[in-house]
Coordinates of C-alpha atoms in Angstrom, one line a residue:
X47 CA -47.5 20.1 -80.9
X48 CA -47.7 16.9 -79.2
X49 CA -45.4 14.6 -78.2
X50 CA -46.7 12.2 -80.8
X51 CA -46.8 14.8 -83.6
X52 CA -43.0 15.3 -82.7
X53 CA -42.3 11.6 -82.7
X54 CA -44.1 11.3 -85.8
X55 CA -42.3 14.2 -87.4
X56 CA -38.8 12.9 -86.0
X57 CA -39.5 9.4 -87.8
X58 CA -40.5 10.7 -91.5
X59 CA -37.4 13.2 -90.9
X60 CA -34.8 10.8 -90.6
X61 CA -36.7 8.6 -93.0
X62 CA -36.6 11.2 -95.7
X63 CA -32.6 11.4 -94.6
X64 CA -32.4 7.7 -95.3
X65 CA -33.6 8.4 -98.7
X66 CA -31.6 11.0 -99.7
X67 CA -28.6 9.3 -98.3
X68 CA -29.1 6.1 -100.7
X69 CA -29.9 7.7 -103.4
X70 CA -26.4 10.0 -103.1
X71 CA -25.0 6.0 -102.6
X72 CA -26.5 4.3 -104.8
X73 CA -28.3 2.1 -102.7
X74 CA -32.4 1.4 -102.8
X75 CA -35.0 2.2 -105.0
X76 CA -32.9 5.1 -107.0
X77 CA -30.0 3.2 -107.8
X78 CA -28.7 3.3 -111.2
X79 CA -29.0 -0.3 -113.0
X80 CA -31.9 -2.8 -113.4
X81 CA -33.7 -4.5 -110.5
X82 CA -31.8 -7.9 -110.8
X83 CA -28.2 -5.7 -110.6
X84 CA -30.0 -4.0 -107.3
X85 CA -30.8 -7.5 -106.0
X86 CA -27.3 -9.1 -106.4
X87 CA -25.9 -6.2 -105.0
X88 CA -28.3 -6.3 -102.2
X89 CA -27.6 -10.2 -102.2
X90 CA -23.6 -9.5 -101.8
X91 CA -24.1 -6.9 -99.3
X92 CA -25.8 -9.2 -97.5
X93 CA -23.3 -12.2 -98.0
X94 CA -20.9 -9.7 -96.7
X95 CA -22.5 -9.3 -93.1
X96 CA -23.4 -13.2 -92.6
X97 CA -26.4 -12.9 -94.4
X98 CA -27.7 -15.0 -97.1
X99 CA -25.0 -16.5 -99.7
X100 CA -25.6 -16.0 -103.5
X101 CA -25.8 -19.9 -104.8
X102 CA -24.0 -20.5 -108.1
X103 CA -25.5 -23.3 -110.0
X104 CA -23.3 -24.9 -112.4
X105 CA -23.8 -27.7 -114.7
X106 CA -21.3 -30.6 -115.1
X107 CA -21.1 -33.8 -117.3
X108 CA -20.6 -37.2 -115.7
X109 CA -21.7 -38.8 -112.3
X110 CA -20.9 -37.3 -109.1
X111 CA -19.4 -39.4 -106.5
X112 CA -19.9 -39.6 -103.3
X113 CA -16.6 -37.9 -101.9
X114 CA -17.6 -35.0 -104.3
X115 CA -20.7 -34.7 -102.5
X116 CA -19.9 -34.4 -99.3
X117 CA -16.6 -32.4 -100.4
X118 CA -19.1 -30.0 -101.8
X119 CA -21.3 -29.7 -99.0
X120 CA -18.5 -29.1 -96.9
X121 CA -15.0 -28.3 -97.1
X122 CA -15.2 -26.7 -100.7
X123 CA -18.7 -24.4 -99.7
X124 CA -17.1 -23.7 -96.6
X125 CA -14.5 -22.1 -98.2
X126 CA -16.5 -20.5 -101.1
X127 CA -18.9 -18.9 -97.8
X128 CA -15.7 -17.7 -96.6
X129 CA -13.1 -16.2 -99.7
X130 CA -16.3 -15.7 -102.3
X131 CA -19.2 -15.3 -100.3
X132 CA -21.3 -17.7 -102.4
X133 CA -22.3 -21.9 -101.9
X134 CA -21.6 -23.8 -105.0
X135 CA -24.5 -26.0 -106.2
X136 CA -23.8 -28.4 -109.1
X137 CA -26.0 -30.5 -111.3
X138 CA -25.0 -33.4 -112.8
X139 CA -25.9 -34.9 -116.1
X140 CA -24.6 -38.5 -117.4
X141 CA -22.2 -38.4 -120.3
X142 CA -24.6 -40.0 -122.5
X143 CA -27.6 -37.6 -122.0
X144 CA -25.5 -34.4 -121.0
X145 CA -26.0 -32.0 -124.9
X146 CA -29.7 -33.3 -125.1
X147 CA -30.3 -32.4 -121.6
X148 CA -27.2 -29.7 -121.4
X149 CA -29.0 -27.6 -124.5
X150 CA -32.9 -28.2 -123.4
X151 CA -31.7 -26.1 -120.2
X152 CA -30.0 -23.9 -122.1
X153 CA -33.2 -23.8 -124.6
X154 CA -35.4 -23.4 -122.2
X155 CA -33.5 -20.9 -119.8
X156 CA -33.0 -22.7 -116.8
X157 CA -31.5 -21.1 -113.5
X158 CA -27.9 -22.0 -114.2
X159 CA -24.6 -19.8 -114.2
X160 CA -22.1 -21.9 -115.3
X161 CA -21.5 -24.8 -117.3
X162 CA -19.0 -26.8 -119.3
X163 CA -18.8 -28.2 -123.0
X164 CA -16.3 -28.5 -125.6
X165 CA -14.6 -25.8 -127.7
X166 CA -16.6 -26.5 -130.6
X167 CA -20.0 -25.7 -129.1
X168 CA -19.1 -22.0 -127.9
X169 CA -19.9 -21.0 -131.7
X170 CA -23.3 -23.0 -132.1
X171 CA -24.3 -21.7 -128.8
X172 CA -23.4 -18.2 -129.4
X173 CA -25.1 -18.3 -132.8
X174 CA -28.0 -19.8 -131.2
X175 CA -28.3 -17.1 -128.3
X176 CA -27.3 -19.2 -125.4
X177 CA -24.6 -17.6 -123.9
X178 CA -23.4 -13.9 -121.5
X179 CA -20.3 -12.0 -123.7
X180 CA -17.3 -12.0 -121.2
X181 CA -14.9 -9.4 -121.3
X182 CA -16.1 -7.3 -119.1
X183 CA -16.2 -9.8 -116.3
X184 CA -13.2 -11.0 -117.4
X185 CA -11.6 -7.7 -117.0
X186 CA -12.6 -7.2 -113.9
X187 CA -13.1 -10.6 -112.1
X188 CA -10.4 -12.5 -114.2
X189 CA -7.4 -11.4 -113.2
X190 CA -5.6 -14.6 -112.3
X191 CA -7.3 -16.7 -115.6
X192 CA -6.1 -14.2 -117.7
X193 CA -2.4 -14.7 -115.8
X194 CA -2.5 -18.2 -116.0
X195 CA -3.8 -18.7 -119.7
X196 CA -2.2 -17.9 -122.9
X197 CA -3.5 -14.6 -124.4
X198 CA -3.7 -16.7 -128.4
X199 CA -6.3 -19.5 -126.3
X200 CA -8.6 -16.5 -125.5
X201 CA -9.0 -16.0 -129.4
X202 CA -10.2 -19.2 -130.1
X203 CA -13.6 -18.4 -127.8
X204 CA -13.9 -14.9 -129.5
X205 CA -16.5 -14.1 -132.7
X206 CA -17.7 -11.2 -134.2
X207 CA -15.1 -9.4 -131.4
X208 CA -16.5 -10.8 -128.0
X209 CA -15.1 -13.8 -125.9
X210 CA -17.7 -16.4 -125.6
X211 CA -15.9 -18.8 -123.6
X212 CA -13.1 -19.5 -121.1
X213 CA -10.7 -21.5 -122.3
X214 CA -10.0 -23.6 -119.2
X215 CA -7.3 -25.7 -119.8
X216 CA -3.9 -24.1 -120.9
X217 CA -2.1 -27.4 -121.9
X218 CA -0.6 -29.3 -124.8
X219 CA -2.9 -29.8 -127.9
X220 CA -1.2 -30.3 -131.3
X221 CA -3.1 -33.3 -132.8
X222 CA -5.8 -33.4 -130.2
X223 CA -8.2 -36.1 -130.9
X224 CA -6.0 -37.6 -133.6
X225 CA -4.2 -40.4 -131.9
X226 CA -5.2 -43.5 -130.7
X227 CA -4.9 -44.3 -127.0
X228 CA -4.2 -47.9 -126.6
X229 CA -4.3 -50.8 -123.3
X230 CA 0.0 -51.0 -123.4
X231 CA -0.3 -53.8 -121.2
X232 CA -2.0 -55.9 -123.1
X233 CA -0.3 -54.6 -127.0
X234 CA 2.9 -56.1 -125.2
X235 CA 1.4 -59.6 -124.0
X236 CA 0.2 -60.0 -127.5
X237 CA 4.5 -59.8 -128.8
X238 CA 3.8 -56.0 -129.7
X239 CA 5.2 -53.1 -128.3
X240 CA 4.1 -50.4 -130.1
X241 CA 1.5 -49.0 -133.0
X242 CA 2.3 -47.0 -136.1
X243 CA -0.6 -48.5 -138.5
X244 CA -3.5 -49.1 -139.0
X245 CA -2.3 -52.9 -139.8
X246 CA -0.6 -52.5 -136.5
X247 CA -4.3 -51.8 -134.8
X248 CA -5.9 -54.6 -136.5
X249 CA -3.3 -57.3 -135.4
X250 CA -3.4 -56.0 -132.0
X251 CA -7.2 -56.4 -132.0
X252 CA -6.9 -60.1 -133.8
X253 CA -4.6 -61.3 -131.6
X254 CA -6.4 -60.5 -128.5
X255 CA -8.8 -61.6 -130.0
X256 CA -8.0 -64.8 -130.5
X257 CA -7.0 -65.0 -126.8
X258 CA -10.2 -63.6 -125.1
X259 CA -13.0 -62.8 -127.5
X260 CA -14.5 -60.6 -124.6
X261 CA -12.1 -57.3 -125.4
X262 CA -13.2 -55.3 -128.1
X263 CA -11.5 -52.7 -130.4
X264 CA -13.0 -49.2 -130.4
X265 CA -14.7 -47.1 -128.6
X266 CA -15.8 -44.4 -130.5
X267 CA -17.2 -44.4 -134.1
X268 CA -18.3 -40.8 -133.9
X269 CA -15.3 -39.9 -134.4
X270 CA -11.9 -41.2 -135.5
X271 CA -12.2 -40.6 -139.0
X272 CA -8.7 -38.4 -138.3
X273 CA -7.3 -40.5 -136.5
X274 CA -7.0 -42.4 -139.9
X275 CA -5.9 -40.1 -142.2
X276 CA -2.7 -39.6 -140.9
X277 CA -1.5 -42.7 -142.8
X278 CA -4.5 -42.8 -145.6
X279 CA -3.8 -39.0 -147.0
X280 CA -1.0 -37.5 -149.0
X281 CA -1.7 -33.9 -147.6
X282 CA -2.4 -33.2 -143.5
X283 CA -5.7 -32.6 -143.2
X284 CA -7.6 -30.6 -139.9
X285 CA -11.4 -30.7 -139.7
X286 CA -13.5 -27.7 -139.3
X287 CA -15.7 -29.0 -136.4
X288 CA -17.2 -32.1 -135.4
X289 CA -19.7 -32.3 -137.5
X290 CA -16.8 -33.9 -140.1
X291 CA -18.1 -32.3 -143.5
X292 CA -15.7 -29.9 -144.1
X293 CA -11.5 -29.5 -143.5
X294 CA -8.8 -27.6 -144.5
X295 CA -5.6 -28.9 -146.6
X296 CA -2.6 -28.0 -144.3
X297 CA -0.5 -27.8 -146.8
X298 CA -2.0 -25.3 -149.4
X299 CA -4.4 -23.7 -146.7
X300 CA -7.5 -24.7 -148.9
X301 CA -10.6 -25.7 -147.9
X302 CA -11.7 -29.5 -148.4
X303 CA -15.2 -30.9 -149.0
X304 CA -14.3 -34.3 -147.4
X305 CA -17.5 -35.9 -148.3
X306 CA -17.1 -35.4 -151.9
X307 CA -12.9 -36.8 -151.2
X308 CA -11.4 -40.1 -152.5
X309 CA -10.4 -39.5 -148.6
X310 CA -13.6 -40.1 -147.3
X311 CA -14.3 -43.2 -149.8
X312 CA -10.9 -44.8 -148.3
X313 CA -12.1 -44.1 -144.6
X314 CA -15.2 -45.6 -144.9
X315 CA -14.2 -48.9 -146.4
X316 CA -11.6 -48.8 -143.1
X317 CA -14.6 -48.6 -141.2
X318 CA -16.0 -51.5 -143.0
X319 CA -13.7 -53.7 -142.9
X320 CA -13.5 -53.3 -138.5
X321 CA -16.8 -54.4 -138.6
X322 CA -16.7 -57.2 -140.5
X323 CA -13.8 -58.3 -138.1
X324 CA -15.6 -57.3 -135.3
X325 CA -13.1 -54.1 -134.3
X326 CA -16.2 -52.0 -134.1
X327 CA -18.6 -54.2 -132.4
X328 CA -22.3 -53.3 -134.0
X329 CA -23.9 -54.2 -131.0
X330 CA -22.3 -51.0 -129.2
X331 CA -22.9 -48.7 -132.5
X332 CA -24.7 -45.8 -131.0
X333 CA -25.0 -46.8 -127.2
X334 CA -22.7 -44.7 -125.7
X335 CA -23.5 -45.4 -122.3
X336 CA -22.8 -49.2 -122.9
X337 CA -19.4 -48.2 -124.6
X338 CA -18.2 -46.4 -121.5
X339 CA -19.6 -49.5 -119.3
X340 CA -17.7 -51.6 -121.3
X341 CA -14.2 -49.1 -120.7
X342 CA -15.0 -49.3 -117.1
X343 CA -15.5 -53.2 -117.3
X344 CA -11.6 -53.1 -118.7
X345 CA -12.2 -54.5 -121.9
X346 CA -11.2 -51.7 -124.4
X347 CA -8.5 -52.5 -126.5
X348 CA -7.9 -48.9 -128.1
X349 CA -10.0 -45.0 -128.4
X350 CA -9.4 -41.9 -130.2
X351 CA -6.2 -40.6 -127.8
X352 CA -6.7 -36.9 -126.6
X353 CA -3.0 -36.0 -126.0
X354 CA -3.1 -36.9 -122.2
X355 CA -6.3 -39.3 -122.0
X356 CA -3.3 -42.6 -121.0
X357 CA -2.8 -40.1 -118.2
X358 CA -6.6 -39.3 -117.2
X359 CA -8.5 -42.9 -118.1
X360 CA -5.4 -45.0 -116.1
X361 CA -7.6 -44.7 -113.1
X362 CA -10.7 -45.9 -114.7
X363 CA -8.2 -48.7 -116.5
X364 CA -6.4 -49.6 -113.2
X365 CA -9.8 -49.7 -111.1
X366 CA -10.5 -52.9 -113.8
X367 CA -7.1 -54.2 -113.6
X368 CA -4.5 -53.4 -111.5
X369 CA -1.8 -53.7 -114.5
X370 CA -3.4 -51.8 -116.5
X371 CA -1.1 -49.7 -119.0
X372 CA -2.3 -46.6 -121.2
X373 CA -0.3 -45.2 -123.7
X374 CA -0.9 -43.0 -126.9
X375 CA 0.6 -42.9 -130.1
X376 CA -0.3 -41.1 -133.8
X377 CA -0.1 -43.7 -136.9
X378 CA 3.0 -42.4 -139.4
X379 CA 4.2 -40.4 -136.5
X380 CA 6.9 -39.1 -138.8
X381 CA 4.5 -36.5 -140.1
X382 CA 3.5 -33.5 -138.3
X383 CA 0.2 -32.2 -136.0
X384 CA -1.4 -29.3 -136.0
X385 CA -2.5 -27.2 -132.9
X386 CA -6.0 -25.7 -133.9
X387 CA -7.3 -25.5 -130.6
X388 CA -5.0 -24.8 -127.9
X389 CA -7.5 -26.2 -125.8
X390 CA -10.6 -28.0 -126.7
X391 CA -12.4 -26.9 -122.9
X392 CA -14.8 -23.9 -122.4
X393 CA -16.8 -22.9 -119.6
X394 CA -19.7 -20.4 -120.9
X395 CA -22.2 -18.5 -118.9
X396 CA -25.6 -18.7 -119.6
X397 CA -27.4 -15.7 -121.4
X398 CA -29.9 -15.8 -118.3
X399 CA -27.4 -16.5 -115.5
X400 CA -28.4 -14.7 -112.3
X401 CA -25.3 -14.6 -110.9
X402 CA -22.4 -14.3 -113.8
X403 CA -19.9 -12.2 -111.6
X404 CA -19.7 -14.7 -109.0
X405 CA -19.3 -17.5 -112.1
X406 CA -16.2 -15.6 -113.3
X407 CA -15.0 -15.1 -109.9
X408 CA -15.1 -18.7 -109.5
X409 CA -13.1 -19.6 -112.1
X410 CA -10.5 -17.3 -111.1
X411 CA -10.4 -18.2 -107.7
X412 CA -9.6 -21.8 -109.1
X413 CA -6.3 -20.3 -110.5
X414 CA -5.4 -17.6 -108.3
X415 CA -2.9 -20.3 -106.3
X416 CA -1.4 -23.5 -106.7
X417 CA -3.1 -24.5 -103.6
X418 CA -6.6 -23.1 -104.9
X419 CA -5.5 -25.5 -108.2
X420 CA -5.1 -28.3 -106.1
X421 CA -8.0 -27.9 -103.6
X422 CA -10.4 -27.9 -106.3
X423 CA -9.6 -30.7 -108.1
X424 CA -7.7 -33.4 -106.0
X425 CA -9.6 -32.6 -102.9
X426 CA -8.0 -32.0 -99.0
X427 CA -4.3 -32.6 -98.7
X428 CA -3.5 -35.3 -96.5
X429 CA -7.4 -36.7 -96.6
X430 CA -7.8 -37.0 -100.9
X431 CA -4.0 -36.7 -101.6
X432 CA -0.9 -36.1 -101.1
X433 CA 2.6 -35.1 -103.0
X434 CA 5.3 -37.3 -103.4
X435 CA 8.6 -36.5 -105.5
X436 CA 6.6 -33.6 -107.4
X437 CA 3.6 -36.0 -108.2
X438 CA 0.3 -36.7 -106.5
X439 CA -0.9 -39.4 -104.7
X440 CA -4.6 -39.6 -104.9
X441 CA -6.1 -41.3 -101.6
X442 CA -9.3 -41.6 -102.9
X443 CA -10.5 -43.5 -105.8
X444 CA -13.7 -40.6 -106.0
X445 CA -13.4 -38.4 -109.0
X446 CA -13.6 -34.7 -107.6
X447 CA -13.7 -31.8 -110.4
X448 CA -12.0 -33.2 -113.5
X449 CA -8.4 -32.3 -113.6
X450 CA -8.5 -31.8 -117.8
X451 CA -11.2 -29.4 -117.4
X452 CA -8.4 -27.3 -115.8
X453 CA -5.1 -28.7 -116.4
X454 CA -2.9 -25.7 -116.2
X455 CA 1.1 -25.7 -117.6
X456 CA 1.8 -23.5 -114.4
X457 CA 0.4 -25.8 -112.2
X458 CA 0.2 -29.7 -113.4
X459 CA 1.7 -32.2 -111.2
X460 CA 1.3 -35.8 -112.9
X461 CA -0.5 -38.8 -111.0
X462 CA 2.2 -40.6 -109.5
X463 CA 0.6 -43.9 -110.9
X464 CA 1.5 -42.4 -114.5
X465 CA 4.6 -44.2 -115.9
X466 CA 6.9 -41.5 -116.6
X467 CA 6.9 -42.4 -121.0
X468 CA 3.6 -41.5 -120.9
X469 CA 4.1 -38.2 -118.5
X470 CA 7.0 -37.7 -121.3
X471 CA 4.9 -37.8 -124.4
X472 CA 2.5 -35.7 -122.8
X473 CA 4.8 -32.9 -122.1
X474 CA 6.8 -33.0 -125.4
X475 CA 3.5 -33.3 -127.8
X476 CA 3.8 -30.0 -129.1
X477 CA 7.5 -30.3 -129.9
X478 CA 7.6 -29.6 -133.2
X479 CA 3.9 -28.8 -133.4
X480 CA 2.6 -25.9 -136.4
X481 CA -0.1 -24.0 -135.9
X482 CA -3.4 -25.2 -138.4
X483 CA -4.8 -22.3 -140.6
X484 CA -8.2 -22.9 -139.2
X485 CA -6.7 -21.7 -135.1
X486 CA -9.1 -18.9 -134.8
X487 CA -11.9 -19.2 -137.4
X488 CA -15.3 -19.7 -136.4
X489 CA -18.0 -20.7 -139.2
X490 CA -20.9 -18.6 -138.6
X491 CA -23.8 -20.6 -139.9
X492 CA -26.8 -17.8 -139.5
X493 CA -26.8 -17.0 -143.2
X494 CA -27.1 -20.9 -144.0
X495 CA -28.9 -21.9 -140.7
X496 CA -31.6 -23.5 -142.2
X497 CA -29.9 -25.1 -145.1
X498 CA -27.4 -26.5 -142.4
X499 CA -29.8 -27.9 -140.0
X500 CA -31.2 -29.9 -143.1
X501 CA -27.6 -30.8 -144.0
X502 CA -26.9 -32.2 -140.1
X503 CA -30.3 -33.7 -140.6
X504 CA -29.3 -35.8 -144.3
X505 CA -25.7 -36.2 -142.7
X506 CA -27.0 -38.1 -140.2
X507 CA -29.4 -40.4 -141.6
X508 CA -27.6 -40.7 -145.4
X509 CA -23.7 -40.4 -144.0
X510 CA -23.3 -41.5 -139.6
X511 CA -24.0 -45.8 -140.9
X512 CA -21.2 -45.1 -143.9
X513 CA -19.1 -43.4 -141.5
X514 CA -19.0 -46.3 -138.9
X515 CA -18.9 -48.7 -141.0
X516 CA -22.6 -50.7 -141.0
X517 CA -23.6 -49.9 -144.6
X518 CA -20.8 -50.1 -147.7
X519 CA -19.5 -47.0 -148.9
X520 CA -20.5 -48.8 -153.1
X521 CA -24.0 -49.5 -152.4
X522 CA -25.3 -46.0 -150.2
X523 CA -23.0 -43.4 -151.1
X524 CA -24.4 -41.9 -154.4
X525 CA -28.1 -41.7 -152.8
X526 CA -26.8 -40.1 -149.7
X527 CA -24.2 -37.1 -151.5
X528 CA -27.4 -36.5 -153.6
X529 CA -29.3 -36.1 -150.4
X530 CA -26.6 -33.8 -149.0
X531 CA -26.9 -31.7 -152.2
X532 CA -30.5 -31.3 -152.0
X533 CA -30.7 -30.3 -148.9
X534 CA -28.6 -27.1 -150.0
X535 CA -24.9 -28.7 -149.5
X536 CA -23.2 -25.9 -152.0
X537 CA -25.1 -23.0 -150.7
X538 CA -23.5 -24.0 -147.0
X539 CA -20.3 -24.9 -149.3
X540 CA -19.8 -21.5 -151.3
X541 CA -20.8 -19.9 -147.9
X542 CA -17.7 -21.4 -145.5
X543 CA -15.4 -20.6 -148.6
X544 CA -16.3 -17.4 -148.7
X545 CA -16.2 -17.0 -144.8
X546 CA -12.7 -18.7 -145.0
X547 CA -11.4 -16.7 -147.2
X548 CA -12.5 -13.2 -145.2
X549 CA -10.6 -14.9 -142.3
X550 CA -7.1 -15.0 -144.4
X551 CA -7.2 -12.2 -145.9
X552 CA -7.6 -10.6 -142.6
X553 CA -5.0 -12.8 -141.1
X554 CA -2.9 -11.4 -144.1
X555 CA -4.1 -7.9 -143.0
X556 CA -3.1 -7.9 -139.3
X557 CA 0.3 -9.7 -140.6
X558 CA 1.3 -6.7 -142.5
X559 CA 0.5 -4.5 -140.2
X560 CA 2.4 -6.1 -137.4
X561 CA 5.6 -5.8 -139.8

């Protein structure tokens, strides 16, 4: 045999060893799992040595700014390189385009593995097949979420028995979206110092009117409508989603059609009338990039409040006018508010996401530490911020990651630019608070889907111009219910019911069996 043969031999020996050794492993071509599981794994590995990091591409809402940037491109990937072996990469989308642009990537299966949007989405994008079940990443990646987050918030992500969604923020919430944030400052330089009515909201607005024509009322007119009924119904009503159809009577426990409610009648001439006075300026109906222009501009008189949004928008407020004062308050605050979402914030991973362990690792790394907590969204101690008397100091005017996304009872430290009454109502808002009959039930719309998507359709050409107020309520209202019922509105009606009621009887199930 020649010394060649032997080398030869020797090579396809050890070879064949190699082989038999990664297959007993686990590793190479006979490794159990598909070839994208063997090429994360080989990815990690790698990551592991100094080779290549996995990049996790996550979609978030807004504008970045420019300490953001460069706090993602260095100290924040440095440290995911180092404790997660991964470098972050996000992409922006502007509030105004982010669920058109948000659901054509999600549509169309673009590379992403993480993304935000609010609670009410997880169930059209689950139904619609966008979105990675989580339990077993959470189970094993989500260790310190899981610690940090109410076990009852997880429910509100989970349908047909899955979690969907991480419910990121673990915070107040009764009456979420049903108060009405307003500029304090400039209530108490009109002679008022606080709002309980609606009459209360439209002297405010004439008064400053009459004083600066420039300030306007309202931001939003997509939503709001609930904002109202807590002084224009008898009975405490909670919608069922966004879409503002449907609620439930808190009281009785009984679904509502609020389009076909004297309710909905009284609303809309509300809505009227703030036009006609100019509290809802038409010129801003449907632009909502020129709304939030306007907020940042300073001239905002009053929004739909979100429990802490005095605390989040004083910034924004501040950066217009440097006495700017936020504060929120409910009309008839006498009666009581509902939690039906302990937190209206989910992060979902996309059906398609390359990487979703290193997604739910990320998320848990945020809460594994108070420092983690801090790092992420307030930046480098010292450089961004710093903590003074058990509140933070922001150094920067930048918006890093949003501090709602992730605002965490364990955690939370208040800006120390908040006045303490508005730290206060925050903290108390659930004092008091009862639990809505709708916390947990998800309407799953496949049976209906294409009878809803005419409703949405008819709802908003016929109902979105009643609803803020452009067209009266007398003259457009029959032609647009008879619309609504055409397009198969008591199919999709007998449907929820019958949904809703499945849900409390099986509420009343797991009640008895817990006694």
């Amino acid at each position: 045999m020649t010394s060649r043969t032997i080398y030869l031999f020797a090579v396809t020996a050890l070879l064949a060893l190699i082989i038999l050794y990664g297959a007993w492993k686990g590793i190479g071509p006979f490794t159990s799992g598909t070839t994208k599981d063997s090429k994360e794994a080989s990815a990690s590995y790698e990551a592991a040595d100094g080779g290549p990091l996995i990049t996790l591409k996550m979609i978030m809402p807004g504008d970045e700014s420019a300490r953001m940037r460069e706090f993602v491109d260095n100290e924040l990937n440095t440290r995911m390189a180092k404790e997660l072996k991964l470098k972050l990469e996000i992409t922006y989308i502007p509030w105004s385009d982010y669920q058109s642009k948000l659901e054509l990537a999600l549509s169309t299966g673009q590379d992403y593995d993480l993304f935000w949007y609010g609670t009410p989405f997880v169930a059209d994008y689950k139904a619609k097949g966008y979105l990675k079940p989580l339990d077993a990443l959470l189970h094993q990646f989500g260790h310190a979420l899981t610690a940090n987050i109410p076990a009852d918030n997880f429910k509100l992500d989970e349908i047909d028995g899955k979690l969907w969604a991480i419910p990121s923020q673990a915070f107040t919430s009764a009456g979420k979206f049903t108060s009405v944030m307003v500029r304090q400052d400039l209530l108490e330089s009109v002679g008022m110092e606080t709002i309980r009515t609606i009459a209360d909201l439209e002297a405010f607005y004439t008064k400053m009117h009459a004083i600066d024509p420039s300030y306007y009322g309202y931001l939003e007119t997509d939503r709001g409508q609930d904002v109202l009924w807590r002084e224009l119904s008898e009975s405490p009503l909670t919608f069922l989603d966004e879409n503002q159809m449907f609620a439930v009577d808190e009281q009785t426990g009984k679904l509502v059609s609020y389009l076909e409610s004297e309710l909905y009648k009284k609303v809309a001439e509300v809505r009227q009338r703030w036009v006609r006075m100019g509290l809802i300026d038409k010129r801003l109906i449907g632009n909502l990039a020129a709304n939030i222009d306007q907020e940042d501009a300073g001239k905002l008189l009053f929004r739909v409040g979100a429990v802490s949004r005095a605390m989040e928008n004083l910034q924004t407020a501040q950066n217009a006018n440097a006495s700017a004062k936020l504060r929120e308050y409910y009309l008839s605050p006498e009666k009581p508010k509902y939690i039906a979402a302990p937190s209206n914030e989910a992060y979902m991973i996309p059906k398609n996401a390359q990487h979703p362990e290193q997604a739910m690792q990320f998320m848990n790394w945020i809460l594994q530490s108070k420092e983690h907590y801090n790092f992420i969204i307030y930046g480098v101690e010292g450089k961004d911020y710093r903590t003074e008397n058990g509140k933070i100091k922001l150094l920067t005017n930048d918006q890093l990651m949003y501090e709602w996304m992730w605002r965490n009872s364990n955690y939370f430290m208040a800006p120390d630019s908040a006045p303490n009454s508005v730290v206060s109502d925050m903290l108390h808002n659930d004092d008091n608070a009862r639990i809505s009959r709708l916390f947990g039930f998800h309407f799953n719309q496949e049976p209906v889907k294409n009878e809803y998507a005419k409703l949405l359709a008819v709802y908003n050409e016929k109902f979105v111009p009643i609803n803020v107020g452009i067209v009266s309520y007398a003259d457009h209202y029959k032609a647009a219910i008879a619309a609504l019922k055409t397009a198969g509105y008591d199919k999709v009606w007998a449907e929820l019911q019958k949904q809703y009621a499945a849900f409390r009887a099986s509420q009343s199930a797991a009640a008895d069996e817990e006694e």
